[in-house]
PDB file of C-alpha atoms in Angstrom:
ATOM      1  CA  MET A 816      -0.065  -0.244  -0.110  1.00 41.00           C
ATOM      2  CA  ASN A 817       1.399   3.218  -0.962  1.00 44.00           C
ATOM      3  CA  ALA A 818      -1.278   5.404   0.764  1.00 43.00           C
ATOM      4  CA  PRO A 819      -1.418   7.046   4.412  1.00 40.00           C
ATOM      5  CA  LEU A 820      -4.261   5.974   7.059  1.00 40.00           C
ATOM      6  CA  GLU A 821      -6.115   8.897   6.021  1.00 61.00           C
ATOM      7  CA  ALA A 822      -5.845  10.060   2.440  1.00 74.00           C
ATOM      8  CA  THR A 823      -5.815  14.005   1.705  1.00 83.00           C
ATOM      9  CA  GLU A 824      -5.848  16.129  -1.373  1.00 84.00           C
ATOM     10  CA  THR A 825      -2.354  17.397  -0.812  1.00 88.00           C
ATOM     11  CA  THR A 826      -0.813  13.507   0.131  1.00 93.00           C
ATOM     12  CA  LEU A 827      -2.780  12.404  -3.067  1.00 96.00           C
ATOM     13  CA  HIS A 828      -1.660  15.048  -5.041  1.00 95.00           C
ATOM     14  CA  ASP A 829       1.847  14.508  -4.207  1.00 96.00           C
ATOM     15  CA  GLN A 830       2.028  10.508  -4.221  1.00 96.00           C
ATOM     16  CA  VAL A 831       0.644  10.934  -8.002  1.00 97.00           C
ATOM     17  CA  ARG A 832       2.588  13.524  -8.501  1.00 96.00           C
ATOM     18  CA  ASP A 833       6.083  11.807  -7.484  1.00 96.00           C
ATOM     19  CA  GLU A 834       4.985   8.496  -8.055  1.00 96.00           C
ATOM     20  CA  GLY A 835       2.725   8.097 -10.655  1.00 97.00           C
ATOM     21  CA  PHE A 836      -0.098   6.401  -8.994  1.00 97.00           C
ATOM     22  CA  ALA A 837      -1.922   6.261  -5.826  1.00 97.00           C
ATOM     23  CA  PHE A 838      -4.240   3.914  -3.820  1.00 97.00           C
ATOM     24  CA  VAL A 839      -6.978   5.719  -1.896  1.00 97.00           C
ATOM     25  CA  HIS A 840      -9.028   3.564   1.000  1.00 96.00           C
ATOM     26  CA  GLY A 841     -12.894   3.684   0.250  1.00 97.00           C
ATOM     27  CA  ASP A 842     -13.993   5.838   3.255  1.00 96.00           C
ATOM     28  CA  ASP A 843     -11.517   8.148   2.325  1.00 96.00           C
ATOM     29  CA  MET A 844     -12.601   8.068  -1.724  1.00 97.00           C
ATOM     30  CA  ARG A 845     -15.741   9.059  -0.358  1.00 97.00           C
ATOM     31  CA  ARG A 846     -15.109  11.675   1.775  1.00 96.00           C
ATOM     32  CA  LEU A 847     -12.981  13.743  -1.220  1.00 96.00           C
ATOM     33  CA  PHE A 848     -15.951  12.832  -3.861  1.00 96.00           C
ATOM     34  CA  GLU A 849     -18.647  14.461  -1.684  1.00 95.00           C
ATOM     35  CA  HIS A 850     -16.899  17.605  -0.865  1.00 88.00           C
ATOM     36  CA  THR A 851     -18.416  18.324  -4.402  1.00 78.00           C
ATOM     37  CA  HIS A 852     -22.052  16.604  -4.138  1.00 87.00           C
ATOM     38  CA  ALA A 853     -23.841  14.516  -2.101  1.00 92.00           C
ATOM     39  CA  MET A 854     -24.080  10.805  -3.324  1.00 97.00           C
ATOM     40  CA  SER A 855     -27.264   9.853  -1.612  1.00 94.00           C
ATOM     41  CA  ASP A 856     -28.108   7.971  -4.912  1.00 97.00           C
ATOM     42  CA  TRP A 857     -25.256   5.900  -4.942  1.00 98.00           C
ATOM     43  CA  PRO A 858     -27.173   2.428  -3.756  1.00 98.00           C
ATOM     44  CA  ALA A 859     -29.063   3.144  -7.462  1.00 98.00           C
ATOM     45  CA  PHE A 860     -25.837   4.211  -9.095  1.00 98.00           C
ATOM     46  CA  ALA A 861     -24.490   0.906  -8.045  1.00 98.00           C
ATOM     47  CA  ALA A 862     -27.453  -1.334  -8.717  1.00 98.00           C
ATOM     48  CA  SER A 863     -27.159   0.125 -12.497  1.00 98.00           C
ATOM     49  CA  TRP A 864     -24.132  -2.310 -12.825  1.00 98.00           C
ATOM     50  CA  ASN A 865     -26.824  -5.272 -12.968  1.00 97.00           C
ATOM     51  CA  ALA A 866     -27.905  -3.710 -16.368  1.00 97.00           C
ATOM     52  CA  LEU A 867     -24.576  -3.832 -18.179  1.00 96.00           C
ATOM     53  CA  GLU A 868     -24.724  -5.238 -21.641  1.00 93.00           C
ATOM     54  CA  PRO A 869     -22.154  -7.944 -23.369  1.00 88.00           C
ATOM     55  CA  ASP A 870     -18.706  -6.489 -24.604  1.00 84.00           C
ATOM     56  CA  THR A 871     -19.029  -8.485 -28.095  1.00 79.00           C
ATOM     57  CA  TYR A 872     -15.944  -7.005 -28.968  1.00 68.00           C
ATOM     58  CA  LEU A 873     -14.317  -9.045 -26.538  1.00 68.00           C
ATOM     59  CA  ALA A 874     -16.281 -11.886 -26.665  1.00 54.00           C
ATOM     60  CA  ALA A 875     -15.079 -12.460 -30.509  1.00 49.00           C
ATOM     61  CA  THR A 876     -11.695 -13.190 -28.481  1.00 51.00           C
ATOM     62  CA  GLY A 877     -13.060 -16.012 -26.588  1.00 43.00           C
ATOM     63  CA  ARG A 878     -13.435 -13.823 -23.449  1.00 57.00           C
ATOM     64  CA  PHE A 879     -16.315 -12.327 -21.520  1.00 72.00           C
ATOM     65  CA  ARG A 880     -17.607  -8.964 -19.940  1.00 84.00           C
ATOM     66  CA  ARG A 881     -20.505  -6.571 -19.422  1.00 92.00           C
ATOM     67  CA  ARG A 882     -19.885  -2.652 -19.954  1.00 92.00           C
ATOM     68  CA  ARG A 883     -21.404   0.739 -20.823  1.00 97.00           C
ATOM     69  CA  HIS A 884     -19.680   3.951 -22.034  1.00 95.00           C
ATOM     70  CA  ALA A 885     -19.989   7.806 -21.807  1.00 97.00           C
ATOM     71  CA  VAL A 886     -18.324  10.639 -22.818  1.00 97.00           C
ATOM     72  CA  TYR A 887     -17.787  14.031 -21.236  1.00 98.00           C
ATOM     73  CA  ALA A 888     -16.340  17.382 -22.439  1.00 97.00           C
ATOM     74  CA  SER A 889     -14.466  19.789 -19.248  1.00 97.00           C
ATOM     75  CA  ARG A 890     -14.257  23.561 -20.274  1.00 91.00           C
ATOM     76  CA  ALA A 891     -13.531  25.964 -17.798  1.00 81.00           C
ATOM     77  CA  GLY A 892     -14.348  24.263 -15.000  1.00 82.00           C
ATOM     78  CA  HIS A 893     -17.707  22.882 -16.264  1.00 91.00           C
ATOM     79  CA  ILE A 894     -18.631  18.996 -17.451  1.00 96.00           C
ATOM     80  CA  GLU A 895     -21.514  18.124 -19.971  1.00 97.00           C
ATOM     81  CA  ARG A 896     -21.961  15.222 -21.234  1.00 98.00           C
ATOM     82  CA  GLN A 897     -21.372  14.870 -24.934  1.00 97.00           C
ATOM     83  CA  PRO A 898     -23.462  12.287 -27.693  1.00 96.00           C
ATOM     84  CA  HIS A 899     -22.703   8.852 -27.969  1.00 94.00           C
ATOM     85  CA  GLN A 900     -19.735   8.065 -29.692  1.00 93.00           C
ATOM     86  CA  ALA A 901     -17.481   4.951 -30.371  1.00 89.00           C
ATOM     87  CA  HIS A 902     -14.336   4.235 -27.810  1.00 76.00           C
ATOM     88  CA  PHE A 903     -10.888   4.166 -29.810  1.00 67.00           C
ATOM     89  CA  GLN A 904      -7.779   3.040 -28.460  1.00 58.00           C
ATOM     90  CA  THR A 905      -4.605   2.729 -31.111  1.00 57.00           C
ATOM     91  CA  LEU A 906      -2.588  -0.712 -31.149  1.00 59.00           C
ATOM     92  CA  ALA A 907       0.333   0.815 -29.290  1.00 58.00           C
ATOM     93  CA  TYR A 908      -1.831   1.052 -26.068  1.00 50.00           C
ATOM     94  CA  ASN A 909      -4.191  -1.784 -27.081  1.00 51.00           C
ATOM     95  CA  THR A 910      -2.491  -4.887 -28.862  1.00 53.00           C
ATOM     96  CA  LEU A 911      -5.517  -6.652 -28.400  1.00 54.00           C
ATOM     97  CA  GLN A 912      -8.119  -4.722 -29.265  1.00 57.00           C
ATOM     98  CA  GLY A 913      -6.370  -1.313 -30.734  1.00 49.00           C
ATOM     99  CA  ASP A 914      -7.286   0.712 -34.015  1.00 50.00           C
ATOM    100  CA  ILE A 915     -10.825  -0.428 -33.979  1.00 78.00           C
ATOM    101  CA  ALA A 916     -13.640   2.080 -33.163  1.00 72.00           C
ATOM    102  CA  ARG A 917     -15.605   0.131 -30.807  1.00 76.00           C
ATOM    103  CA  TRP A 918     -19.030   1.358 -29.969  1.00 84.00           C
ATOM    104  CA  PHE A 919     -20.682  -0.033 -26.827  1.00 90.00           C
ATOM    105  CA  GLU A 920     -24.348   0.355 -25.072  1.00 94.00           C
ATOM    106  CA  PRO A 921     -24.294   4.085 -23.338  1.00 97.00           C
ATOM    107  CA  VAL A 922     -24.404   4.677 -19.826  1.00 98.00           C
ATOM    108  CA  LEU A 923     -28.325   4.742 -18.821  1.00 98.00           C
ATOM    109  CA  PRO A 924     -29.129   8.650 -18.521  1.00 98.00           C
ATOM    110  CA  GLU A 925     -30.284   8.304 -15.493  1.00 98.00           C
ATOM    111  CA  ILE A 926     -26.917   7.056 -14.156  1.00 98.00           C
ATOM    112  CA  ALA A 927     -24.840   9.469 -16.714  1.00 98.00           C
ATOM    113  CA  ASP A 928     -26.324  12.644 -15.080  1.00 97.00           C
ATOM    114  CA  SER A 929     -26.593  11.472 -11.586  1.00 98.00           C
ATOM    115  CA  ALA A 930     -25.430  13.297  -8.321  1.00 97.00           C
ATOM    116  CA  SER A 931     -22.924  10.319  -7.482  1.00 98.00           C
ATOM    117  CA  MET A 932     -21.578  10.375 -11.488  1.00 98.00           C
ATOM    118  CA  HIS A 933     -21.168  14.043 -11.144  1.00 96.00           C
ATOM    119  CA  ALA A 934     -19.804  13.992  -7.463  1.00 97.00           C
ATOM    120  CA  ILE A 935     -17.307  11.666  -9.347  1.00 98.00           C
ATOM    121  CA  LEU A 936     -16.631  13.302 -12.394  1.00 97.00           C
ATOM    122  CA  ASP A 937     -16.048  16.774 -10.390  1.00 96.00           C
ATOM    123  CA  TYR A 938     -13.624  15.504  -7.989  1.00 96.00           C
ATOM    124  CA  CYS A 939     -11.610  13.998 -10.603  1.00 97.00           C
ATOM    125  CA  ARG A 940     -11.509  17.415 -12.554  1.00 97.00           C
ATOM    126  CA  GLU A 941     -10.477  19.409  -9.597  1.00 95.00           C
ATOM    127  CA  PHE A 942      -7.756  16.901  -8.476  1.00 96.00           C
ATOM    128  CA  PHE A 943      -6.189  16.043 -12.109  1.00 97.00           C
ATOM    129  CA  GLY A 944      -6.585  19.767 -13.044  1.00 96.00           C
ATOM    130  CA  SER A 945      -4.258  20.408  -9.892  1.00 95.00           C
ATOM    131  CA  LEU A 946      -1.893  17.831 -10.994  1.00 97.00           C
ATOM    132  CA  SER A 947      -1.696  19.691 -14.988  1.00 97.00           C
ATOM    133  CA  PRO A 948      -2.965  23.258 -14.495  1.00 95.00           C
ATOM    134  CA  GLU A 949      -2.073  23.963 -17.861  1.00 95.00           C
ATOM    135  CA  ILE A 950      -5.043  22.350 -19.138  1.00 95.00           C
ATOM    136  CA  ALA A 951      -8.600  23.844 -20.099  1.00 94.00           C
ATOM    137  CA  HIS A 952     -10.217  21.220 -21.696  1.00 97.00           C
ATOM    138  CA  TRP A 953     -10.420  17.767 -20.695  1.00 97.00           C
ATOM    139  CA  HIS A 954     -11.927  15.101 -23.048  1.00 97.00           C
ATOM    140  CA  ILE A 955     -13.505  12.598 -20.540  1.00 98.00           C
ATOM    141  CA  GLU A 956     -14.620   8.948 -20.748  1.00 96.00           C
ATOM    142  CA  VAL A 957     -16.734   6.997 -18.215  1.00 98.00           C
ATOM    143  CA  HIS A 958     -16.319   3.142 -18.219  1.00 96.00           C
ATOM    144  CA  GLN A 959     -18.906   0.624 -16.421  1.00 98.00           C
ATOM    145  CA  PHE A 960     -17.407  -2.473 -16.277  1.00 94.00           C
ATOM    146  CA  ARG A 961     -18.781  -5.928 -14.755  1.00 94.00           C
ATOM    147  CA  ILE A 962     -16.190  -8.893 -14.861  1.00 91.00           C
ATOM    148  CA  GLU A 963     -17.824 -11.949 -13.962  1.00 88.00           C
ATOM    149  CA  ALA A 964     -16.025 -15.270 -12.816  1.00 85.00           C
ATOM    150  CA  THR A 965     -17.218 -19.182 -12.878  1.00 83.00           C
ATOM    151  CA  ALA A 966     -15.731 -22.414 -11.883  1.00 77.00           C
ATOM    152  CA  GLY A 967     -14.354 -23.338 -15.131  1.00 76.00           C
ATOM    153  CA  ALA A 968     -13.303 -19.449 -16.309  1.00 77.00           C
ATOM    154  CA  ALA A 969     -11.421 -16.921 -14.604  1.00 78.00           C
ATOM    155  CA  GLY A 970     -12.631 -13.417 -15.233  1.00 80.00           C
ATOM    156  CA  GLU A 971     -10.089 -11.455 -16.876  1.00 77.00           C
ATOM    157  CA  PRO A 972     -10.343  -7.582 -15.758  1.00 72.00           C
ATOM    158  CA  THR A 973      -7.433  -6.542 -18.059  1.00 68.00           C
ATOM    159  CA  PRO A 974      -7.635  -9.237 -21.078  1.00 67.00           C
ATOM    160  CA  GLU A 975      -4.596  -6.841 -22.639  1.00 71.00           C
ATOM    161  CA  GLY A 976      -2.475  -7.327 -19.679  1.00 76.00           C
ATOM    162  CA  SER A 977      -0.265  -4.903 -17.944  1.00 85.00           C
ATOM    163  CA  HIS A 978      -1.014  -1.855 -19.931  1.00 87.00           C
ATOM    164  CA  ARG A 979      -1.531   2.323 -20.317  1.00 89.00           C
ATOM    165  CA  ASP A 980      -4.768   3.775 -21.802  1.00 89.00           C
ATOM    166  CA  GLY A 981      -3.426   6.544 -23.584  1.00 90.00           C
ATOM    167  CA  VAL A 982      -4.769   9.168 -21.670  1.00 95.00           C
ATOM    168  CA  ASP A 983      -3.268  11.826 -19.024  1.00 96.00           C
ATOM    169  CA  TYR A 984      -5.247  10.382 -15.721  1.00 98.00           C
ATOM    170  CA  VAL A 985      -6.852   7.515 -14.439  1.00 97.00           C
ATOM    171  CA  LEU A 986      -9.610   6.889 -11.611  1.00 98.00           C
ATOM    172  CA  VAL A 987     -10.356   3.165 -11.112  1.00 97.00           C
ATOM    173  CA  LEU A 988     -13.027   2.993  -8.879  1.00 98.00           C
ATOM    174  CA  LEU A 989     -14.624  -0.146  -7.265  1.00 98.00           C
ATOM    175  CA  VAL A 990     -17.952  -0.603  -7.119  1.00 98.00           C
ATOM    176  CA  ASP A 991     -18.745  -3.635  -5.858  1.00 98.00           C
ATOM    177  CA  ARG A 992     -17.295  -6.938  -5.419  1.00 97.00           C
ATOM    178  CA  GLU A 993     -19.374 -10.331  -4.650  1.00 96.00           C
ATOM    179  CA  ASN A 994     -18.024 -14.138  -4.368  1.00 95.00           C
ATOM    180  CA  ILE A 995     -14.391 -13.120  -5.836  1.00 92.00           C
ATOM    181  CA  ALA A 996     -10.976 -14.081  -5.164  1.00 90.00           C
ATOM    182  CA  SER A 997      -7.531 -12.281  -6.222  1.00 88.00           C
ATOM    183  CA  GLY A 998      -8.249  -9.161  -8.788  1.00 90.00           C
ATOM    184  CA  THR A 999      -4.580  -7.356  -7.424  1.00 93.00           C
ATOM    185  CA  THR A1000      -4.585  -4.106  -9.131  1.00 95.00           C
ATOM    186  CA  THR A1001      -0.396  -4.018 -10.244  1.00 94.00           C
ATOM    187  CA  ILE A1002       1.199  -1.043 -11.445  1.00 96.00           C
ATOM    188  CA  HIS A1003       4.716  -0.996 -13.260  1.00 95.00           C
ATOM    189  CA  ALA A1004       7.166   0.938 -14.613  1.00 95.00           C
ATOM    190  CA  PRO A1005       7.480   1.019 -18.264  1.00 92.00           C
ATOM    191  CA  ASP A1006      10.780  -1.240 -17.511  1.00 94.00           C
ATOM    192  CA  GLY A1007       8.621  -3.575 -16.223  1.00 91.00           C
ATOM    193  CA  ARG A1008       9.767  -2.905 -12.728  1.00 95.00           C
ATOM    194  CA  SER A1009       7.013  -3.544 -10.308  1.00 95.00           C
ATOM    195  CA  LEU A1010       6.179   0.047  -8.325  1.00 96.00           C
ATOM    196  CA  GLY A1011       2.826  -1.360  -6.060  1.00 94.00           C
ATOM    197  CA  GLU A1012      -0.124  -4.416  -6.244  1.00 95.00           C
ATOM    198  CA  PHE A1013      -3.168  -3.199  -4.089  1.00 95.00           C
ATOM    199  CA  THR A1014      -6.818  -4.721  -3.944  1.00 96.00           C
ATOM    200  CA  LEU A1015      -9.932  -2.623  -4.459  1.00 97.00           C
ATOM    201  CA  ALA A1016     -12.170  -4.877  -2.037  1.00 96.00           C
ATOM    202  CA  ARG A1017     -14.443  -2.289  -0.584  1.00 97.00           C
ATOM    203  CA  PRO A1018     -17.010   0.017  -2.541  1.00 98.00           C
ATOM    204  CA  PHE A1019     -15.075   3.467  -3.345  1.00 98.00           C
ATOM    205  CA  ASP A1020     -11.554   1.706  -3.063  1.00 98.00           C
ATOM    206  CA  ALA A1021      -9.899   3.533  -5.923  1.00 98.00           C
ATOM    207  CA  ALA A1022      -6.288   3.968  -7.688  1.00 97.00           C
ATOM    208  CA  LEU A1023      -5.538   7.383  -9.314  1.00 98.00           C
ATOM    209  CA  ILE A1024      -3.142   6.871 -11.908  1.00 97.00           C
ATOM    210  CA  HIS A1025      -1.085   9.075 -14.326  1.00 98.00           C
ATOM    211  CA  ASP A1026      -1.009   7.169 -17.148  1.00 95.00           C
ATOM    212  CA  PRO A1027       1.925   8.429 -19.406  1.00 95.00           C
ATOM    213  CA  ARG A1028       4.077   7.200 -16.107  1.00 96.00           C
ATOM    214  CA  VAL A1029       3.172   4.093 -15.238  1.00 96.00           C
ATOM    215  CA  PHE A1030       1.663   0.894 -16.386  1.00 93.00           C
ATOM    216  CA  HIS A1031      -1.460  -0.959 -14.848  1.00 93.00           C
ATOM    217  CA  GLY A1032      -2.935  -4.094 -14.601  1.00 91.00           C
ATOM    218  CA  VAL A1033      -5.392  -6.701 -12.785  1.00 91.00           C
ATOM    219  CA  THR A1034      -4.936 -10.319 -12.109  1.00 90.00           C
ATOM    220  CA  PRO A1035      -7.343 -12.346 -13.103  1.00 89.00           C
ATOM    221  CA  VAL A1036     -10.240 -13.044 -10.939  1.00 90.00           C
ATOM    222  CA  THR A1037     -11.676 -16.667  -9.578  1.00 90.00           C
ATOM    223  CA  PRO A1038     -14.701 -17.346  -7.750  1.00 92.00           C
ATOM    224  CA  LEU A1039     -14.569 -18.030  -4.010  1.00 93.00           C
ATOM    225  CA  ASP A1040     -17.479 -20.313  -4.077  1.00 94.00           C
ATOM    226  CA  PRO A1041     -18.056 -22.148  -7.504  1.00 91.00           C
ATOM    227  CA  ALA A1042     -21.472 -22.832  -6.798  1.00 91.00           C
ATOM    228  CA  LEU A1043     -22.064 -18.930  -6.584  1.00 92.00           C
ATOM    229  CA  ALA A1044     -22.408 -16.391  -8.744  1.00 87.00           C
ATOM    230  CA  SER A1045     -19.588 -13.680  -8.906  1.00 92.00           C
ATOM    231  CA  HIS A1046     -18.680 -10.451 -10.262  1.00 93.00           C
ATOM    232  CA  ARG A1047     -15.942  -7.420  -9.991  1.00 94.00           C
ATOM    233  CA  ASP A1048     -17.653  -4.120 -10.645  1.00 97.00           C
ATOM    234  CA  VAL A1049     -15.476  -1.113 -11.583  1.00 97.00           C
ATOM    235  CA  LEU A1050     -16.169   2.208 -12.945  1.00 98.00           C
ATOM    236  CA  VAL A1051     -13.227   3.794 -14.994  1.00 97.00           C
ATOM    237  CA  VAL A1052     -12.719   6.962 -15.557  1.00 98.00           C
ATOM    238  CA  THR A1053     -10.191   8.678 -18.115  1.00 97.00           C
ATOM    239  CA  PHE A1054      -9.005  12.303 -18.574  1.00 98.00           C
ATOM    240  CA  ARG A1055      -7.289  13.101 -21.734  1.00 96.00           C
ATOM    241  CA  HIS A1056      -6.027  16.629 -22.879  1.00 96.00           C
ATOM    242  CA  ALA A1057      -8.689  17.603 -25.696  1.00 91.00           C
TER     243      ALA A1057
END
């Protein structure tokens, strides 16, 4: 773990600036989010992961996950949802599915415009903006992911392996974890050296990542009890200089 017992805006800023990443315990992360908006609708926000649609692009490679996607823009401190559009990464950043315009089902409007979503996005805008104050216009993408695991097939949160996303900053936020073992987040230097690892185990546990500096990945997940359903739900938010 590289985070203090109680994370503050200053300590997290210093960690991401100096080390390229920070792990944030859930209680601290929620407290920081709620400096901008109350998150009283969190139960409905978290429940929306039950309505994700299959990632048909990944299914074509013999793997399985569910997801939804949304795009926002931030200009002059104001965040506005954009028309639904494709998600695109180059092969340099995603060797498994790069150079493909991937169209995913959109985040449901009531979730995309919810108080919880805006609390998360506004916090990220303020935090990442403090690290890069020269950037006035951000392209923001939001991904809801559900990774499912069965007795016969481990779930792969990052099937492309340890990677960068090709953006400036990334938030990975745990929403729910049910009957899941492993799923350890690993952070590596570009030369492959291990810089840290931690497990997002409780709701609001999070990682803040400076994407150009470090690679990140997550180990495969397996069910604790093979007879029961299992899933790992995360929200991934990326900020890129537009």
